Structures are given as structure tokens and as C-alpha cells.
mmCIF file of C-alpha atoms in Angstrom:
data_model
loop_
_atom_site.group_PDB
_atom_site.id
_atom_site.type_symbol
_atom_site.label_atom_id
_atom_site.label_comp_id
_atom_site.label_asym_id
_atom_site.label_seq_id
_atom_site.Cartn_x
_atom_site.Cartn_y
_atom_site.Cartn_z
ATOM 1 C CA UNK A 223 0.000 0.000 0.000
ATOM 2 C CA UNK A 224 1.293 3.475 -0.901
ATOM 3 C CA UNK A 225 2.490 5.485 2.079
ATOM 4 C CA UNK A 226 0.508 8.661 2.806
ATOM 5 C CA UNK A 227 2.020 11.868 1.455
ATOM 6 C CA UNK A 228 2.830 14.091 4.465
ATOM 7 C CA UNK A 229 2.788 17.261 2.369
ATOM 8 C CA UNK A 230 -0.662 16.500 0.919
ATOM 9 C CA UNK A 231 -1.992 15.831 4.407
ATOM 10 C CA UNK A 232 -0.422 19.059 5.658
ATOM 11 C CA UNK A 233 -2.029 21.082 2.850
ATOM 12 C CA UNK A 234 -5.482 19.747 3.718
ATOM 13 C CA UNK A 235 -4.957 20.457 7.422
ATOM 14 C CA UNK A 236 -3.405 23.902 6.848
ATOM 15 C CA UNK A 237 -6.357 24.996 4.747
ATOM 16 C CA UNK A 238 -8.978 23.520 7.050
ATOM 17 C CA UNK A 239 -7.484 25.324 10.048
ATOM 18 C CA UNK A 240 -7.193 28.599 8.137
ATOM 19 C CA UNK A 241 -10.793 28.474 6.909
ATOM 20 C CA UNK A 242 -12.063 27.621 10.393
ATOM 21 C CA UNK A 243 -10.196 30.664 11.680
ATOM 22 C CA UNK A 244 -11.498 33.025 9.004
ATOM 23 C CA UNK A 245 -14.978 31.794 8.104
ATOM 24 C CA UNK A 246 -16.046 30.535 11.514
ATOM 25 C CA UNK A 247 -19.818 30.074 11.556
ATOM 26 C CA UNK A 248 -20.236 31.633 8.104
ATOM 27 C CA UNK A 249 -19.269 34.528 5.823
ATOM 28 C CA UNK A 250 -21.881 37.123 6.677
ATOM 29 C CA UNK A 251 -20.703 39.611 4.042
ATOM 30 C CA UNK A 252 -20.664 37.112 1.171
ATOM 31 C CA UNK A 253 -24.233 36.175 2.143
ATOM 32 C CA UNK A 254 -25.285 39.540 0.712
ATOM 33 C CA UNK A 255 -24.486 38.219 -2.777
ATOM 34 C CA UNK A 256 -27.113 36.274 -4.752
ATOM 35 C CA UNK A 257 -26.408 32.601 -4.175
ATOM 36 C CA UNK A 258 -26.817 31.873 -7.903
ATOM 37 C CA UNK A 259 -24.386 34.586 -9.063
ATOM 38 C CA UNK A 260 -21.342 33.365 -10.955
ATOM 39 C CA UNK A 261 -18.070 35.313 -11.166
ATOM 40 C CA UNK A 262 -14.640 35.409 -12.748
ATOM 41 C CA UNK A 263 -11.713 36.724 -10.725
ATOM 42 C CA UNK A 264 -8.067 37.341 -11.607
ATOM 43 C CA UNK A 265 -5.180 37.157 -9.134
ATOM 44 C CA UNK A 266 -2.404 39.634 -9.936
ATOM 45 C CA UNK A 267 1.162 39.966 -8.705
ATOM 46 C CA UNK A 268 1.857 43.538 -7.623
ATOM 47 C CA UNK A 269 5.620 42.989 -7.500
ATOM 48 C CA UNK A 270 8.248 40.681 -8.975
ATOM 49 C CA UNK A 271 8.357 37.358 -7.160
ATOM 50 C CA UNK A 272 8.961 33.613 -7.299
ATOM 51 C CA UNK A 273 5.648 31.826 -6.988
ATOM 52 C CA UNK A 274 4.805 29.139 -4.452
ATOM 53 C CA UNK A 275 1.525 27.892 -3.034
ATOM 54 C CA UNK A 276 -0.639 26.616 -5.894
ATOM 55 C CA UNK A 277 -1.808 23.537 -4.041
ATOM 56 C CA UNK A 278 -2.929 25.561 -1.013
ATOM 57 C CA UNK A 279 -5.010 27.886 -3.196
ATOM 58 C CA UNK A 280 -6.573 24.922 -4.995
ATOM 59 C CA UNK A 281 -7.415 23.322 -1.672
ATOM 60 C CA UNK A 282 -8.981 26.511 -0.306
ATOM 61 C CA UNK A 283 -11.515 26.646 -3.122
ATOM 62 C CA UNK A 284 -12.048 22.881 -3.078
ATOM 63 C CA UNK A 285 -13.031 23.080 0.585
ATOM 64 C CA UNK A 286 -15.137 26.232 0.139
ATOM 65 C CA UNK A 287 -16.968 25.091 -3.019
ATOM 66 C CA UNK A 288 -15.806 22.165 -5.141
ATOM 67 C CA UNK A 289 -17.484 23.758 -8.175
ATOM 68 C CA UNK A 290 -15.018 26.637 -8.255
ATOM 69 C CA UNK A 291 -12.257 26.257 -10.856
ATOM 70 C CA UNK A 292 -8.740 27.686 -10.664
ATOM 71 C CA UNK A 293 -6.817 28.046 -13.933
ATOM 72 C CA UNK A 294 -3.112 28.663 -13.346
ATOM 73 C CA UNK A 295 -1.199 30.880 -15.756
ATOM 74 C CA UNK A 296 2.185 30.130 -14.146
ATOM 75 C CA UNK A 297 3.602 27.403 -11.928
ATOM 76 C CA UNK A 298 5.311 27.136 -8.564
ATOM 77 C CA UNK A 299 8.976 28.045 -8.954
ATOM 78 C CA UNK A 300 8.282 30.423 -11.852
ATOM 79 C CA UNK A 301 9.552 33.990 -11.776
ATOM 80 C CA UNK A 302 6.644 36.398 -12.037
ATOM 81 C CA UNK A 303 6.867 40.084 -12.950
ATOM 82 C CA UNK A 304 4.861 42.942 -11.464
ATOM 83 C CA UNK A 305 1.262 43.164 -12.720
ATOM 84 C CA UNK A 306 1.400 39.669 -14.204
ATOM 85 C CA UNK A 307 -1.787 37.605 -14.006
ATOM 86 C CA UNK A 308 -1.210 34.489 -11.893
ATOM 87 C CA UNK A 309 -4.493 32.633 -12.103
ATOM 88 C CA UNK A 310 -8.140 32.885 -13.140
ATOM 89 C CA UNK A 311 -10.836 31.749 -10.719
ATOM 90 C CA UNK A 312 -14.358 31.031 -11.922
ATOM 91 C CA UNK A 313 -17.464 29.812 -10.149
ATOM 92 C CA UNK A 314 -19.947 30.876 -7.499
ATOM 93 C CA UNK A 315 -19.320 34.488 -6.510
ATOM 94 C CA UNK A 316 -20.059 33.772 -2.851
ATOM 95 C CA UNK A 317 -17.481 30.996 -2.684
ATOM 96 C CA UNK A 318 -14.781 33.016 -4.432
ATOM 97 C CA UNK A 319 -15.323 35.908 -2.019
ATOM 98 C CA UNK A 320 -15.239 33.594 1.003
ATOM 99 C CA UNK A 321 -12.018 31.892 -0.062
ATOM 100 C CA UNK A 322 -10.263 35.022 -1.340
ATOM 101 C CA UNK A 323 -8.330 36.101 1.758
ATOM 102 C CA UNK A 324 -7.334 32.626 2.893
ATOM 103 C CA UNK A 325 -6.108 31.722 -0.589
ATOM 104 C CA UNK A 326 -4.132 34.942 -0.941
ATOM 105 C CA UNK A 327 -2.668 34.575 2.556
ATOM 106 C CA UNK A 328 -1.136 31.240 1.633
ATOM 107 C CA UNK A 329 0.029 32.423 -1.765
ATOM 108 C CA UNK A 330 1.598 35.657 -0.515
ATOM 109 C CA UNK A 331 3.351 34.001 2.433
ATOM 110 C CA UNK A 332 4.760 31.052 0.521
ATOM 111 C CA UNK A 333 5.731 33.162 -2.492
ATOM 112 C CA UNK A 334 7.477 35.511 -0.079
ATOM 113 C CA UNK A 335 9.514 32.598 1.286
ATOM 114 C CA UNK A 336 10.347 31.368 -2.227
ATOM 115 C CA UNK A 337 11.301 34.856 -3.389
ATOM 116 C CA UNK A 338 13.630 35.494 -0.447
ATOM 117 C CA UNK A 339 15.225 32.086 -0.893
ATOM 118 C CA UNK A 340 15.851 32.749 -4.574
ATOM 119 C CA UNK A 341 17.814 35.898 -3.733
ATOM 120 C CA UNK A 342 20.167 33.975 -1.460
ATOM 121 C CA UNK A 343 20.545 31.189 -4.017
ATOM 122 C CA UNK A 344 21.454 33.743 -6.694
ATOM 123 C CA UNK A 345 23.990 35.355 -4.363
ATOM 124 C CA UNK A 346 26.029 32.122 -4.109
ATOM 125 C CA UNK A 347 25.753 31.169 -7.764
ATOM 126 C CA UNK A 348 29.114 29.875 -8.956
ATOM 127 C CA UNK A 349 30.186 28.635 -5.515
ATOM 128 C CA UNK A 350 29.786 25.147 -4.082
ATOM 129 C CA UNK A 351 27.676 26.332 -1.146
ATOM 130 C CA UNK A 352 24.028 25.303 -1.065
ATOM 131 C CA UNK A 353 21.335 27.267 0.736
ATOM 132 C CA UNK A 354 19.452 25.511 3.552
ATOM 133 C CA UNK A 355 16.465 26.446 5.673
ATOM 134 C CA UNK A 356 16.089 25.797 9.422
ATOM 135 C CA UNK A 357 13.359 24.863 11.915
ATOM 136 C CA UNK A 358 12.622 28.569 12.537
ATOM 137 C CA UNK A 359 9.258 28.369 10.805
ATOM 138 C CA UNK A 360 5.737 29.693 11.369
ATOM 139 C CA UNK A 361 4.097 27.191 13.767
ATOM 140 C CA UNK A 362 1.868 24.792 11.875
ATOM 141 C CA UNK A 363 3.323 25.708 8.472
ATOM 142 C CA UNK A 364 6.653 23.863 8.589
ATOM 143 C CA UNK A 365 6.095 21.647 5.540
ATOM 144 C CA UNK A 366 4.496 24.516 3.631
ATOM 145 C CA UNK A 367 7.446 26.833 4.171
ATOM 146 C CA UNK A 368 9.988 24.126 3.455
ATOM 147 C CA UNK A 369 8.166 23.433 0.198
ATOM 148 C CA UNK A 370 8.413 27.152 -0.635
ATOM 149 C CA UNK A 371 12.155 27.099 0.048
ATOM 150 C CA UNK A 372 12.512 24.374 -2.575
ATOM 151 C CA UNK A 373 10.478 26.462 -5.020
ATOM 152 C CA UNK A 374 13.026 29.224 -4.516
ATOM 153 C CA UNK A 375 15.947 26.934 -5.305
ATOM 154 C CA UNK A 376 17.013 26.198 -1.736
ATOM 155 C CA UNK A 377 17.267 22.864 0.045
ATOM 156 C CA UNK A 378 15.735 21.593 3.256
ATOM 157 C CA UNK A 379 17.675 20.941 6.432
ATOM 158 C CA UNK A 380 16.017 18.558 8.871
ATOM 159 C CA UNK A 381 12.239 18.700 8.942
ATOM 160 C CA UNK A 382 11.986 18.239 12.700
ATOM 161 C CA UNK A 383 13.616 16.688 15.731
ATOM 162 C CA UNK A 384 12.875 13.178 14.475
ATOM 163 C CA UNK A 385 14.670 12.909 11.130
ATOM 164 C CA UNK A 386 18.223 14.165 11.754
ATOM 165 C CA UNK A 387 20.752 14.642 14.539
ATOM 166 C CA UNK A 388 22.005 18.130 15.354
ATOM 167 C CA UNK A 389 24.043 18.232 18.555
ATOM 168 C CA UNK A 390 23.955 21.825 19.812
ATOM 169 C CA UNK A 391 25.574 23.649 22.702
ATOM 170 C CA UNK A 392 23.080 22.556 25.353
ATOM 171 C CA UNK A 393 23.160 18.941 24.153
ATOM 172 C CA UNK A 394 26.951 19.008 24.419
ATOM 173 C CA UNK A 395 26.794 20.310 27.989
ATOM 174 C CA UNK A 396 24.125 17.790 28.982
ATOM 175 C CA UNK A 397 26.030 14.886 27.396
ATOM 176 C CA UNK A 398 29.381 15.782 28.957
ATOM 177 C CA UNK A 399 31.224 17.068 25.894
ATOM 178 C CA UNK A 400 31.423 16.791 22.124
ATOM 179 C CA UNK A 401 33.184 13.404 22.066
ATOM 180 C CA UNK A 402 30.651 11.825 24.413
ATOM 181 C CA UNK A 403 27.702 13.252 22.491
ATOM 182 C CA UNK A 404 29.013 12.051 19.117
ATOM 183 C CA UNK A 405 29.841 8.597 20.444
ATOM 184 C CA UNK A 406 26.369 8.178 21.957
ATOM 185 C CA UNK A 407 24.725 9.432 18.764
ATOM 186 C CA UNK A 408 26.626 6.947 16.613
ATOM 187 C CA UNK A 409 25.783 4.089 18.964
ATOM 188 C CA UNK A 410 22.069 4.849 19.189
ATOM 189 C CA UNK A 411 21.334 6.173 15.689
ATOM 190 C CA UNK A 412 23.620 4.289 13.327
ATOM 191 C CA UNK A 413 21.539 5.193 10.271
ATOM 192 C CA UNK A 414 21.720 8.967 10.827
ATOM 193 C CA UNK A 415 24.654 11.289 10.134
ATOM 194 C CA UNK A 416 25.809 13.274 13.151
ATOM 195 C CA UNK A 417 25.998 17.050 12.898
ATOM 196 C CA UNK A 418 27.635 19.063 15.687
ATOM 197 C CA UNK A 419 27.354 22.782 16.314
ATOM 198 C CA UNK A 420 30.767 24.287 17.073
ATOM 199 C CA UNK A 421 31.630 27.791 18.228
ATOM 200 C CA UNK A 422 35.425 27.929 17.977
ATOM 201 C CA UNK A 423 38.352 26.512 16.041
ATOM 202 C CA UNK A 424 39.250 24.296 18.992
ATOM 203 C CA UNK A 425 35.740 22.798 18.874
ATOM 204 C CA UNK A 426 36.153 22.257 15.114
ATOM 205 C CA UNK A 427 39.159 20.055 15.842
ATOM 206 C CA UNK A 428 37.355 18.315 18.715
ATOM 207 C CA UNK A 429 34.337 17.484 16.565
ATOM 208 C CA UNK A 430 36.502 16.227 13.703
ATOM 209 C CA UNK A 431 38.455 14.022 16.097
ATOM 210 C CA UNK A 432 35.186 12.642 17.473
ATOM 211 C CA UNK A 433 34.086 11.642 13.965
ATOM 212 C CA UNK A 434 31.234 14.104 13.362
ATOM 213 C CA UNK A 435 29.822 13.895 9.846
ATOM 214 C CA UNK A 436 28.901 17.578 9.579
ATOM 215 C CA UNK A 437 29.940 20.667 11.501
ATOM 216 C CA UNK A 438 27.648 23.655 11.950
ATOM 217 C CA UNK A 439 29.969 26.661 12.281
ATOM 218 C CA UNK A 440 27.953 29.020 14.456
ATOM 219 C CA UNK A 441 28.609 32.756 13.998
ATOM 220 C CA UNK A 442 32.152 32.283 12.666
ATOM 221 C CA UNK A 443 33.718 35.327 11.042
ATOM 222 C CA UNK A 444 35.152 34.999 7.529
ATOM 223 C CA UNK A 445 38.716 34.384 8.728
ATOM 224 C CA UNK A 446 37.663 31.568 11.061
ATOM 225 C CA UNK A 447 35.396 30.054 8.419
ATOM 226 C CA UNK A 448 38.389 29.873 6.100
ATOM 227 C CA UNK A 449 40.523 28.343 8.861
ATOM 228 C CA UNK A 450 37.826 25.756 9.529
ATOM 229 C CA UNK A 451 37.667 24.831 5.818
ATOM 230 C CA UNK A 452 41.462 24.438 5.701
ATOM 231 C CA UNK A 453 41.618 22.416 8.931
ATOM 232 C CA UNK A 454 38.801 20.174 7.759
ATOM 233 C CA UNK A 455 40.651 19.376 4.542
ATOM 234 C CA UNK A 456 43.947 18.694 6.298
ATOM 235 C CA UNK A 457 42.788 17.024 9.510
ATOM 236 C CA UNK A 458 39.369 15.533 8.779
ATOM 237 C CA UNK A 459 39.617 11.759 8.322
ATOM 238 C CA UNK A 460 37.528 11.927 6.205
ATOM 239 C CA UNK A 461 36.661 15.617 5.978
ATOM 240 C CA UNK A 462 33.249 16.532 7.334
ATOM 241 C CA UNK A 463 30.625 18.610 5.553
ATOM 242 C CA UNK A 464 30.760 22.206 6.769
ATOM 243 C CA UNK A 465 27.720 24.408 7.308
ATOM 244 C CA UNK A 466 27.864 28.117 8.115
ATOM 245 C CA UNK A 467 25.063 29.647 10.160
ATOM 246 C CA UNK A 468 24.302 32.800 12.101
ATOM 247 C CA UNK A 469 23.974 36.427 11.003
ATOM 248 C CA UNK A 470 23.920 35.542 7.301
ATOM 249 C CA UNK A 471 22.801 38.413 5.070
ATOM 250 C CA UNK A 472 22.791 39.174 1.360
ATOM 251 C CA UNK A 473 25.670 41.560 2.049
ATOM 252 C CA UNK A 474 28.028 38.933 3.498
ATOM 253 C CA UNK A 475 26.877 35.656 1.969
ATOM 254 C CA UNK A 476 29.157 35.947 -1.064
ATOM 255 C CA UNK A 477 32.256 36.188 1.121
ATOM 256 C CA UNK A 478 31.014 33.245 3.209
ATOM 257 C CA UNK A 479 30.492 31.096 0.118
ATOM 258 C CA UNK A 480 33.928 32.050 -1.202
ATOM 259 C CA UNK A 481 35.596 30.240 1.712
ATOM 260 C CA UNK A 482 34.571 26.908 0.188
ATOM 261 C CA UNK A 483 31.879 26.071 2.735
ATOM 262 C CA UNK A 484 29.444 23.289 1.736
ATOM 263 C CA UNK A 485 26.185 24.645 3.152
ATOM 264 C CA UNK A 486 24.785 27.921 4.444
ATOM 265 C CA UNK A 487 21.705 27.706 6.653
ATOM 266 C CA UNK A 488 19.538 30.802 7.028
ATOM 267 C CA UNK A 489 16.742 31.105 9.556
ATOM 268 C CA UNK A 490 15.528 34.320 7.929
ATOM 269 C CA UNK A 491 14.197 32.391 4.928
ATOM 270 C CA UNK A 492 11.232 31.248 6.984
ATOM 271 C CA UNK A 493 11.419 33.387 10.136
ATOM 272 C CA UNK A 494 11.621 36.926 8.734
ATOM 273 C CA UNK A 495 9.112 36.438 5.959
ATOM 274 C CA UNK A 496 7.905 39.453 4.011
ATOM 275 C CA UNK A 497 4.794 38.454 2.118
ATOM 276 C CA UNK A 498 4.612 39.490 -1.521
ATOM 277 C CA UNK A 499 1.927 41.903 -2.676
ATOM 278 C CA UNK A 500 -1.004 40.231 -4.469
ATOM 279 C CA UNK A 501 -4.536 41.261 -5.305
ATOM 280 C CA UNK A 502 -7.708 39.659 -6.629
ATOM 281 C CA UNK A 503 -10.023 41.516 -8.990
ATOM 282 C CA UNK A 504 -13.479 40.470 -10.194
ATOM 283 C CA UNK A 505 -13.795 40.731 -13.965
ATOM 284 C CA UNK A 506 -17.492 40.007 -14.229
ATOM 285 C CA UNK A 507 -20.568 38.850 -12.344
ATOM 286 C CA UNK A 508 -23.066 36.708 -14.240
#
């Protein structure tokens, strides 16, 4: 039997929760419209963006009124210019009005995440570094935002606490040191790579000696990032993957990538989201 798709289940749940929040016991304003009235609406981008969120919009109108049809004029991952038409929505006017804000909320949020991600991906073009997200997501929208990161050309770090090991400062203290934490991780989770957060060059060497598979270099300046890359190549047996994190901006990411780092993780992709500007306009009422 085919395993359930966690993203599909998340989309259904995301939309159901959002509609419960917005519609509640019923859309009193849409009830002013003749129940037999049909309408055509256009969604427009008001600024350049990378689109993400089609499936959430489709699901909004499916749950509101299965007779409503959404015709997409571009796809997730596409670059959209200002004033470009994104989709055409046709069906019962009441249903379109009821679903409008919820649909646009998903589309503007997820397109905002994809658009921001694309800017960071472009900034490291030509370097080996790949852009990763983090767990700093809007509660309840983790899979949605991680999907949007992929639409923007980024890659996903761990989804949650269950699918990857990341030994951070407090874990290290609680376990009695880096070596002890790595050893326990390898004994108890043989099928998972072990990533260790390090905060100094001495901890880089300690984690490499312990056999960590990946090092998260937390808030390293450019000089220490370069030292860590060099030490990893000369002392890692084998070398670990290196991930830079902390205070990453579009102004400094090029210099970070130039050190030869493997990954750059950026919480701002999903934490400091600026939604894109969208609007819906009715073209006719029948």
C-alpha cells in the first residue's frame, strides 16, 4: 500500500485550520451576494516574485466550493513580474469571495519565502555552497514553508527533531562534551549522520576528532570560516561537511560562500518572511 504523502496531508490540514479561523460560523458579508451569481476573478502579482503555493489555493476553493475552478497561468517556482496575471478563478461568486483572503494569505506568504530564498541562491551562484532552511518556521506551516524554500531553489535541512541529529551547545553540555555526544549518537542512531554545532576553532578540531559527519559553524567570522575549511581538509579523516550559520545576510553571503563552505543555513528564509503583494479583482458577475 502506498504510504501517505505528508505534504498533501499538511495542505489539507493547513487549509482547514485557516478556513475555520477566518470563516467561523459563516461569511456574513458574502451572504449579501445572490447565491446563484457566478463570477470570474483574476489574481495579480503587484511585485516581482517567485511563486509558491498553488496547491494551497486549490485546496482553499475545493473546501469552500468544489465547483469553483482555478486556472493557473504560471507554476510554482516560476519567476513572475509585477502586474502579471497568476491565475483565473471562476465559479460561485459567494465561494470566491469567502475563499479570497485565505487563498491569498497562503500564496503571498509562501511566495514571499520562495522569493527570499531565490535571492540567497542567486547570491552564491558559482560557488559550491548550497542554501538551507532551518526549523525557525511559522508554527503549523513547517512543511508549507519548506516546500516554498525548494520552489526558490534552496534545500531543506532537517524537517523536525525526528529525522536528523544536530548536537547543539546545550546537548553538548548535557552529554558531557562533544566526544561523548558524538559517540552516543553513533551508537544509538547508526543510520543517521551526526551534525555538531561548534563555536570555535578548537571545537572544530574536537568534533573532527570525534568523527562528526557535519559541523555547523555558528557565527564564525570569515577568517575563522576559512581556517575551519582548511583544517577540515587537512585534519578531517575523512573531511566533514561544513555548514555556516548565524547572522547571514545578502551583504556577506558571497564572502562566506567564497571560503569553500558546503552549506549555508539561514533562519531568515522562513522566520523573517515578508509576504509578496497580491490582489484579486473580479472581472465580471453573471
